[in-house]
Coordinates of C-alpha atoms in Angstrom, one line a residue:
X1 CA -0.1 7.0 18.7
X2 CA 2.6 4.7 19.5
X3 CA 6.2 5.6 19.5
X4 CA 8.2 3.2 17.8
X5 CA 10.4 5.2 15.9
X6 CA 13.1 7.4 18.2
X7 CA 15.4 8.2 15.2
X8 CA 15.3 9.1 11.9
X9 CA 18.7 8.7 8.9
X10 CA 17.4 11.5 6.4
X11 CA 19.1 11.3 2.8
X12 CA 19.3 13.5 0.2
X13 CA 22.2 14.2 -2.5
X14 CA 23.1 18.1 -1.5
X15 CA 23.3 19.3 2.2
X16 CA 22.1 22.8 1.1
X17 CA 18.8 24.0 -0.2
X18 CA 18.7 24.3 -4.0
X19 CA 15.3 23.3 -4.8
X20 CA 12.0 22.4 -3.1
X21 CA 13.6 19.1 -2.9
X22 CA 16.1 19.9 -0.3
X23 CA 13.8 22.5 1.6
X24 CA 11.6 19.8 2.2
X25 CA 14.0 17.7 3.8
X26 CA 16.3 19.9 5.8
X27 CA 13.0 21.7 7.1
X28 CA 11.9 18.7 7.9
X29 CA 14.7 17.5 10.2
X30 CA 14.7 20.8 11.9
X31 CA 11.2 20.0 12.5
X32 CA 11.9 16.3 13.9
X33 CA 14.4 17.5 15.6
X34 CA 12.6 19.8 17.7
X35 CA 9.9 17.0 18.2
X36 CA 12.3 15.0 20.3
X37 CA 13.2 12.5 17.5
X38 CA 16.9 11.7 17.1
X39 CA 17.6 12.9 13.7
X40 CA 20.6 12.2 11.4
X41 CA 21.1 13.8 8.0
X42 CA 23.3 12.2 5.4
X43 CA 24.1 13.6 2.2
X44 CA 26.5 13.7 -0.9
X45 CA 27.4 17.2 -2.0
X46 CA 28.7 20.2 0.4
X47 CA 28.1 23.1 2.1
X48 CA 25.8 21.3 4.5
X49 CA 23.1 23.8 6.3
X50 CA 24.7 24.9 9.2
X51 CA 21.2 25.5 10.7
X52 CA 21.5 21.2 11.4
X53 CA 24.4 20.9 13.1
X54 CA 23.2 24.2 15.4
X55 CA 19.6 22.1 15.9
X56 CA 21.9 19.4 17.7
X57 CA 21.5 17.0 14.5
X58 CA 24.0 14.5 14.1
X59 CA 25.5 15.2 10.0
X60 CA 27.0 13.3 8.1
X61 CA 28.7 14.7 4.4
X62 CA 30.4 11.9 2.2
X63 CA 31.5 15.4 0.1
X64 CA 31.5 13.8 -3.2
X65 CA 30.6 16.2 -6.4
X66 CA 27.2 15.8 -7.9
X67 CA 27.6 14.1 -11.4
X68 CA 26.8 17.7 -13.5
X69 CA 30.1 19.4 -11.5
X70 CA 32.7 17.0 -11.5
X71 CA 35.5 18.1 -13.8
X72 CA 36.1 14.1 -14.0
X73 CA 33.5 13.0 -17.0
X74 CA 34.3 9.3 -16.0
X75 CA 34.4 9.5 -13.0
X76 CA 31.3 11.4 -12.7
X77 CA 29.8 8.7 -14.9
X78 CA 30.8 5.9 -12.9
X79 CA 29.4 7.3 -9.5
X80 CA 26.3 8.3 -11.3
X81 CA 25.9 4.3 -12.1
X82 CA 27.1 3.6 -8.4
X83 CA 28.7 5.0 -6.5
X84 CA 30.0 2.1 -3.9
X85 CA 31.2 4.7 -1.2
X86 CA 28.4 6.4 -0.5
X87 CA 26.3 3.0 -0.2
X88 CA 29.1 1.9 2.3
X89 CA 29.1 5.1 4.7
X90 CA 25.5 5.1 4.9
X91 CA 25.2 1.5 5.7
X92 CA 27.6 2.2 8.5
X93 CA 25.5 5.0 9.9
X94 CA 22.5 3.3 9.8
X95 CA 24.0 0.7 11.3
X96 CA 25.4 3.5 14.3
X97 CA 22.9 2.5 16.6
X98 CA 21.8 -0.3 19.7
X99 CA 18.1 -0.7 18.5
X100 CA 17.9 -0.2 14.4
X101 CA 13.9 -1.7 15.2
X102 CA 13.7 2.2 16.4
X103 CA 15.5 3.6 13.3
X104 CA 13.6 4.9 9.9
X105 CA 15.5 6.0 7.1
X106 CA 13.8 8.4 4.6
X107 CA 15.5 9.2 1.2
X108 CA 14.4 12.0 -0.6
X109 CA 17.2 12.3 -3.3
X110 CA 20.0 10.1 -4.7
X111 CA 20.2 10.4 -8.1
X112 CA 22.8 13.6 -8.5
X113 CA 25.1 12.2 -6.0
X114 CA 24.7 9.0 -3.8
X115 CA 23.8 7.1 -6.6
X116 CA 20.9 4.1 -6.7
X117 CA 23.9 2.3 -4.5
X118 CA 22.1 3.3 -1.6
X119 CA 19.4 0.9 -3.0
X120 CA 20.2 -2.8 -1.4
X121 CA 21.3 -0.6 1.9
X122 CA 18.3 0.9 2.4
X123 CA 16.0 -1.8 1.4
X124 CA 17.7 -4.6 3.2
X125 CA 15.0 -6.5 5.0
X126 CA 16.1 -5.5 8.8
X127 CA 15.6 -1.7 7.6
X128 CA 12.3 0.2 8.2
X129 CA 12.6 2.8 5.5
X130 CA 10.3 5.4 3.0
X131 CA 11.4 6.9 0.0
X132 CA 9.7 10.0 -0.9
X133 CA 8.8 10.9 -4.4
X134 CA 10.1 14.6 -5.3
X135 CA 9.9 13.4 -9.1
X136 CA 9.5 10.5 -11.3
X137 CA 12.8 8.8 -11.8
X138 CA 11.9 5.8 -9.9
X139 CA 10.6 4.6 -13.2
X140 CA 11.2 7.6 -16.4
X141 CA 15.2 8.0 -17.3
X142 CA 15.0 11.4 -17.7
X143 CA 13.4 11.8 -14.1
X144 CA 9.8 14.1 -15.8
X145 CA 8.1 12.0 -18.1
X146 CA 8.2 14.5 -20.5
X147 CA 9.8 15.0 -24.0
X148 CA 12.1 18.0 -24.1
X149 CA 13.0 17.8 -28.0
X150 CA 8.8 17.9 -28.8
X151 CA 8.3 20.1 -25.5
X152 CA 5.2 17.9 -24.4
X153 CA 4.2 15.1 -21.9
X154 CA 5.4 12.0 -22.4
X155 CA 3.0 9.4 -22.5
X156 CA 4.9 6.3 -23.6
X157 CA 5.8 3.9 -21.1
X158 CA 9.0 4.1 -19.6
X159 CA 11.9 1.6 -20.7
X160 CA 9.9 0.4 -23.0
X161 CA 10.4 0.0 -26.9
X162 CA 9.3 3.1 -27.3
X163 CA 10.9 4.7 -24.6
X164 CA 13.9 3.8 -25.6
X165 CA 13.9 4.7 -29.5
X166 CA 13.0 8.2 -28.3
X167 CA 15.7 11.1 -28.0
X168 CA 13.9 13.0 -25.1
X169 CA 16.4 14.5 -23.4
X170 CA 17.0 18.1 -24.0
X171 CA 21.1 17.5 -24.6
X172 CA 22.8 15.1 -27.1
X173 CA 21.4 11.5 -27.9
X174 CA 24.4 9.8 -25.7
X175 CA 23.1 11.8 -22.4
X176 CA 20.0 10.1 -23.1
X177 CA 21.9 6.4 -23.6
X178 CA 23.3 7.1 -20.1
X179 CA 20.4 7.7 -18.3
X180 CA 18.8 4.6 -20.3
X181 CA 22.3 2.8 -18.7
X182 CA 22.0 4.2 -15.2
X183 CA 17.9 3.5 -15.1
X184 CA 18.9 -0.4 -16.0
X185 CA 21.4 -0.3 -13.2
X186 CA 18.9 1.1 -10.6
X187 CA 16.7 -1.6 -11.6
X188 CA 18.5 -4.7 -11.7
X189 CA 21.3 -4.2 -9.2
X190 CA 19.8 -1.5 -7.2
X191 CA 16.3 -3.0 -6.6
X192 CA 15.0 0.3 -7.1
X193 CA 12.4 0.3 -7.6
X194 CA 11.3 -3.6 -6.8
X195 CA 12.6 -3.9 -3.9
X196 CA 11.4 -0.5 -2.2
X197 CA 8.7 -1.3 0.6
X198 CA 7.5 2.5 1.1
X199 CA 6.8 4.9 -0.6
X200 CA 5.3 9.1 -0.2
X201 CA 3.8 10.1 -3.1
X202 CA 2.8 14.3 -3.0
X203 CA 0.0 14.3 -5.3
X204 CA -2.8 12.7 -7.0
X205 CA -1.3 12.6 -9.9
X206 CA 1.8 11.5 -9.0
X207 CA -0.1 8.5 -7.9
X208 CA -1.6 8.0 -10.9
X209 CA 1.7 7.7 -13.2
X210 CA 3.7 6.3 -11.1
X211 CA 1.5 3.5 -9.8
X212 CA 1.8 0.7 -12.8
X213 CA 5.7 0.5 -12.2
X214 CA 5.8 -0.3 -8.1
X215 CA 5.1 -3.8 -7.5
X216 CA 1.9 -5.1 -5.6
X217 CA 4.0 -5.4 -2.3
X218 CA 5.1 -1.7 -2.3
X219 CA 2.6 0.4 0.2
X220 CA 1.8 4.2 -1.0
X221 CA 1.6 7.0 1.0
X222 CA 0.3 10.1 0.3
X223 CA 2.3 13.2 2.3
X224 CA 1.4 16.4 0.7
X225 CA 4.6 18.6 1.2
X226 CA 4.5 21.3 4.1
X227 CA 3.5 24.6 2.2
X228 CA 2.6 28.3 4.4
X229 CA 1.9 28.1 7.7
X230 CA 2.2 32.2 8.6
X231 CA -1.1 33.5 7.8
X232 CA -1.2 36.8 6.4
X233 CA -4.0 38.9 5.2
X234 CA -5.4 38.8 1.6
X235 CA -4.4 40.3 -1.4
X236 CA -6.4 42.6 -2.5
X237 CA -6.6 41.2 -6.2
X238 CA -9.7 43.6 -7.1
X239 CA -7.7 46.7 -6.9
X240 CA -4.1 45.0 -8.8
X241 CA -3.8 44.9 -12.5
X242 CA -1.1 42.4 -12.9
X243 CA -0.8 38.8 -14.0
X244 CA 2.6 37.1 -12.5
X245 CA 4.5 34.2 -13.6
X246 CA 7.1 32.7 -10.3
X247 CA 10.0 30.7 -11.8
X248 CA 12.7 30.1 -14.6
X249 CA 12.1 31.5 -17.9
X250 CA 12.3 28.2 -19.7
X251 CA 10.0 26.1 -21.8
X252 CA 9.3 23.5 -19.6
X253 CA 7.7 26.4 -17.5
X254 CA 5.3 27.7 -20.5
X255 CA 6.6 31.3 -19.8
X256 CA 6.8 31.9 -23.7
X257 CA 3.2 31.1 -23.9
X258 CA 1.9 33.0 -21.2
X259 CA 3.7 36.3 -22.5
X260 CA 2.0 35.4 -25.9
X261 CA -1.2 34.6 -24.3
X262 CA -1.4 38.0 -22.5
X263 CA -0.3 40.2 -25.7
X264 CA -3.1 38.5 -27.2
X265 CA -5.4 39.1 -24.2
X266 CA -4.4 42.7 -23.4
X267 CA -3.3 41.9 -20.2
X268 CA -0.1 43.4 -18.4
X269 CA 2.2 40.4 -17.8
X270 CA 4.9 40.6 -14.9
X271 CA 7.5 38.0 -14.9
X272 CA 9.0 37.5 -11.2
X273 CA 12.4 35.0 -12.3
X274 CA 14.8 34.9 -15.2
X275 CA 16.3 32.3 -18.3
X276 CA 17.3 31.7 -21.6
X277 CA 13.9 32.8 -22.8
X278 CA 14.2 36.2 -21.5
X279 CA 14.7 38.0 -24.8
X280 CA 12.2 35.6 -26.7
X281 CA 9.6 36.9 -24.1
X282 CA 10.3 40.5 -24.3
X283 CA 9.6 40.4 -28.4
X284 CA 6.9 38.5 -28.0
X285 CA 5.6 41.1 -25.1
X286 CA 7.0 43.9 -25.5
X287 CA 5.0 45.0 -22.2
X288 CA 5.9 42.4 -20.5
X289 CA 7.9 43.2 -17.3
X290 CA 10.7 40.7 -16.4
X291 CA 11.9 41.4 -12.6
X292 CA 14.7 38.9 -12.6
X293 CA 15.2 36.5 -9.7
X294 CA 13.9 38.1 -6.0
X295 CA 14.3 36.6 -2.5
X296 CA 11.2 34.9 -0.4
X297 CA 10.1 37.9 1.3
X298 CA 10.7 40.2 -2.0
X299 CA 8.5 37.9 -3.8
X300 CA 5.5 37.8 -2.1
X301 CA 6.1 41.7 -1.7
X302 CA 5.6 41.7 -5.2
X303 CA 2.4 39.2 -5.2
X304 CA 0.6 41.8 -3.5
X305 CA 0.7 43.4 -6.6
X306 CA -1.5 40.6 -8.4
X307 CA -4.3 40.1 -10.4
X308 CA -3.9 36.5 -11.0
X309 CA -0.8 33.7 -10.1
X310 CA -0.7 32.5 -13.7
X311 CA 1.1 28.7 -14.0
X312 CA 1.6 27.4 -17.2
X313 CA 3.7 24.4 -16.9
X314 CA 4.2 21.6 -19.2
X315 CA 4.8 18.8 -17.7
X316 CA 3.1 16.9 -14.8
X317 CA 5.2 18.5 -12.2
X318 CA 4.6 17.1 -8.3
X319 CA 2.9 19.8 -6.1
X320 CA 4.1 22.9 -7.2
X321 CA 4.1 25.1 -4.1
X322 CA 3.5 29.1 -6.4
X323 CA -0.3 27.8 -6.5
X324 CA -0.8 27.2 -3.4
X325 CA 1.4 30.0 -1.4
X326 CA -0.3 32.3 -4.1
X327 CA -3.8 30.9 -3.2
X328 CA -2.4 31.1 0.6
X329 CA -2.4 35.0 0.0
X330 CA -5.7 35.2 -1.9
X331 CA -4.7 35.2 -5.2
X332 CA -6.6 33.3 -8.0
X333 CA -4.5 30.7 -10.2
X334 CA -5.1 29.7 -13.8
X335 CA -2.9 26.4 -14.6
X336 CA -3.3 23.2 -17.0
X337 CA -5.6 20.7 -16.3
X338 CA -3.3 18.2 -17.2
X339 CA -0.3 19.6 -14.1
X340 CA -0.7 18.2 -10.5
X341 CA -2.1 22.0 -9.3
X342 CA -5.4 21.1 -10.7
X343 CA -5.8 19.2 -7.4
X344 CA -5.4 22.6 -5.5
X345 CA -6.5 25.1 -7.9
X346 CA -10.7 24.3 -8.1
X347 CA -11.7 25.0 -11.4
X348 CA -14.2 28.1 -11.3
X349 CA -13.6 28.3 -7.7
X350 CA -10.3 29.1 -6.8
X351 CA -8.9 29.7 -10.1
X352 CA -9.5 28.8 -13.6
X353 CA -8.2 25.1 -15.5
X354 CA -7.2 25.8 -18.9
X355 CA -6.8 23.1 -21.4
X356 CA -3.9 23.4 -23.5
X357 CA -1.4 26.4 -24.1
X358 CA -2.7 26.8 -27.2
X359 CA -4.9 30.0 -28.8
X360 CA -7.7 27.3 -29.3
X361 CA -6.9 25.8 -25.3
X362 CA -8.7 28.4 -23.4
X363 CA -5.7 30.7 -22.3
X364 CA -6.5 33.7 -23.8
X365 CA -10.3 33.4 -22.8
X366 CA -8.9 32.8 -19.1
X367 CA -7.0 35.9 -18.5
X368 CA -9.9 37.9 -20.2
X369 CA -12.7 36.7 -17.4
X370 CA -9.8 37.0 -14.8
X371 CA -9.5 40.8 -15.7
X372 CA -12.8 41.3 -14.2
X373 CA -12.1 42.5 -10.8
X374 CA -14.9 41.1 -8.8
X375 CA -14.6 37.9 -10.4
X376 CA -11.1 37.4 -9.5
X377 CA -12.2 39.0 -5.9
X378 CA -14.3 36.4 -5.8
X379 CA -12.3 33.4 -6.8
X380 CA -9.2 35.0 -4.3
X381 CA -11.3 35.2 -1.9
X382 CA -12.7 31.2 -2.0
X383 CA -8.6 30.5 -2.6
X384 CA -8.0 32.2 0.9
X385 CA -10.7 30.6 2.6
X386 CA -9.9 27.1 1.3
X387 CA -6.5 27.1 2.2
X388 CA -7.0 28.2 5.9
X389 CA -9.3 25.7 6.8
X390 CA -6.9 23.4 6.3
X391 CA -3.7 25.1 5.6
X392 CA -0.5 22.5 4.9
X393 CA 2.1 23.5 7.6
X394 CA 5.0 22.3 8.4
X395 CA 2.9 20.9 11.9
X396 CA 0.3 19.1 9.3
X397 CA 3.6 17.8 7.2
X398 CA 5.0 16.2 10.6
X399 CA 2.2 14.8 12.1
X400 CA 1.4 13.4 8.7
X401 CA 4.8 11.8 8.9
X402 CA 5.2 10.8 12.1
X403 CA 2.3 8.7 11.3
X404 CA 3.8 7.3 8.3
X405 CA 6.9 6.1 10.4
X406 CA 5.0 4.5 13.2
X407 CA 3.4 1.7 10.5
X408 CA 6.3 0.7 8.6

């Protein structure tokens, strides 16, 4: 492989972890950083990681306030259109440098913070650069394509008539009007995304939606996010009882409908999170058990406990990582066939695809064959295997990368 590319300008809106977003990226510059590459992190939002600055990466904070904290409405309102000092301090640190041929930038956030102001920076014809999709806002306002007053996928095209007529958004009608406002700003003044040359997509079906609204000249790459790289042994699903749901208790998630689904199907439901739909779950379930939020470790403590990694989420989502570090341990999945972990969870394989949230969609009838033990032995087992042939680690993430870099 050649070796064009000697540093890399990673951007993201916070300079902490708060999502798989920002675990991605700062993981990622650890990781880059300890394969010799000159790394430099620029962000929005403090605290910044101090795990960076001890890895010998150069960081640079502009510490602005993202757009939901700033006790300034307007102003708030007016970065989130543009924010004009953030696009000027990271065109000056790009710009830090004797040979900016030898320079990739890499965005993976900007729109709680830096604003689509980074857009003509970071595009500008002299700059090698990749933007990573950790969502869909390059081309739906709301960033999900998905209708939070109906609770359901979206399907209309974004910014069109339609689009537009359409209170999605789960707050008042004029939230909605300003992301309309700020997705027309991205577009015309910050080229995004028409003038972006690169970008990582993370799953198939990313691909798939957001494919019509890039333009012919914009290359896609596909760079699955890192997942588990420590092996540990399989879960012994046979001899567990429960069924376990990882993440908020909202409706987005589908958490109502699982603890439904698994009244319905006699099954003991174990909730490992928290949210406003805490008390809507526990009458629906009375069984149910709701552990509240857990650390890392504590929750895949508690995943040895399971049956079944039940994921029930509405919307398309990206490549949710609970399938796969569940599958990592062994553990069988049931999700939508409509949500991006149908690409990891093989239908009748590794897990079981289900086809709406529905009585009629085939939960229920899921978590019935899945209470069999040997079949859900069976299916953990195929999960385990699958994944360690070829498991995604942060090594396969960065080589993967690295690769990306080196032709653009």
């Amino acid at each position: 492989m050649a070796n064009r590319t000697q540093r890399v300008v990673l951007v993201m809106d916070y300079g902490d972890i708060r999502g798989g977003l920002e675990k991605v990226c700062i993981e990622s510059a650890l990781a880059l950083k300890a394969a010799g590459k000159d790394v430099v992190f620029f962000c929005g939002v403090a605290p910044v990681d101090p795990r960076l600055q001890a890895a010998g990466i150069q960081v640079h904070c502009i510490g602005v306030q993202d757009i939901a904290s700033d006790p300034s409405k307007l102003r708030a309102a007016r970065n989130g259109l543009w924010n004009n000092a953030a696009a000027r301090k990271l065109d000056e640190v790009i710009r830090d440098t004797e040979d900016l041929s030898a320079t990739v930038v890499h965005v993976h956030g900007w729109t709680k913070s830096l604003s689509s102001a980074i857009g003509p920076v970071v595009t500008a014809p002299d700059i090698r650069h990749v933007f990573t999709m950790h969502e869909y806002f390059f081309a739906c306002p709301n960033g999900g394509f998905y209708n939070y007053k109906t609770n359901e996928i979206c399907n209309t095209p974004a910014m069109g008539l339609g689009c537009l007529s359409t209170n999605c958004d789960l707050r008042h009608p004029a939230h909605k009007a300003y992301r309309v406002a700020r997705k027309l700003v991205q577009s015309a003044r910050g080229g995004l995304p028409s003038k972006v040359r690169n970008v990582i997509y993370i799953s198939a079906v990313q691909q798939e939606v957001m494919q019509p609204y890039f333009p012919p000249s914009t290359t896609l790459w596909q760079v699955a996010n890192p997942a588990v790289s420590e092996k540990r042994p399989a879960v012994n699903v046979a001899g567990n009882t429960d069924f376990c749901f990882v993440g908020r208790l909202v409706e987005t998630k589908g958490a109502l409908e699982f603890a439904r689904a698994a009244h319905r199907a006699r099954v003991p439901a174990v909730f490992i999170g928290d949210g406003p739909l805490r008390g809507a779950i526990k009458a629906a379930n009375p069984q149910a058990v709701i552990l509240g939020w857990k650390q890392e470790d504590e929750v895949v403590q508690h995943l040895h406990n399971a049956r079944t990694l039940v994921f029930p989420s509405k919307w398309y989502e990206c490549q949710p990582l609970v399938p796969i570090e569940a599958q990592a341990l062994g553990i069988p999945v049931i999700c939508g066939d409509w949500c991006a972990a149908r690409e990891t969870v093989l239908h009748e394989e590794t897990g079981l695809h289900i086809r709406s949230l529905d009585e009629g969609g085939g939960f229920d009838h899921a978590l019935t064959r899945l209470s069999s033990a040997d079949y859900a032995a069976q299916l953990g087992q195929a999960a385990y295997d699958r994944y360690w042939a070829a498991p995604l680690t942060m090594q396969r993430h960065l080589d993967r990368l690295l690769g990306v870099y080196e032709q653009i």
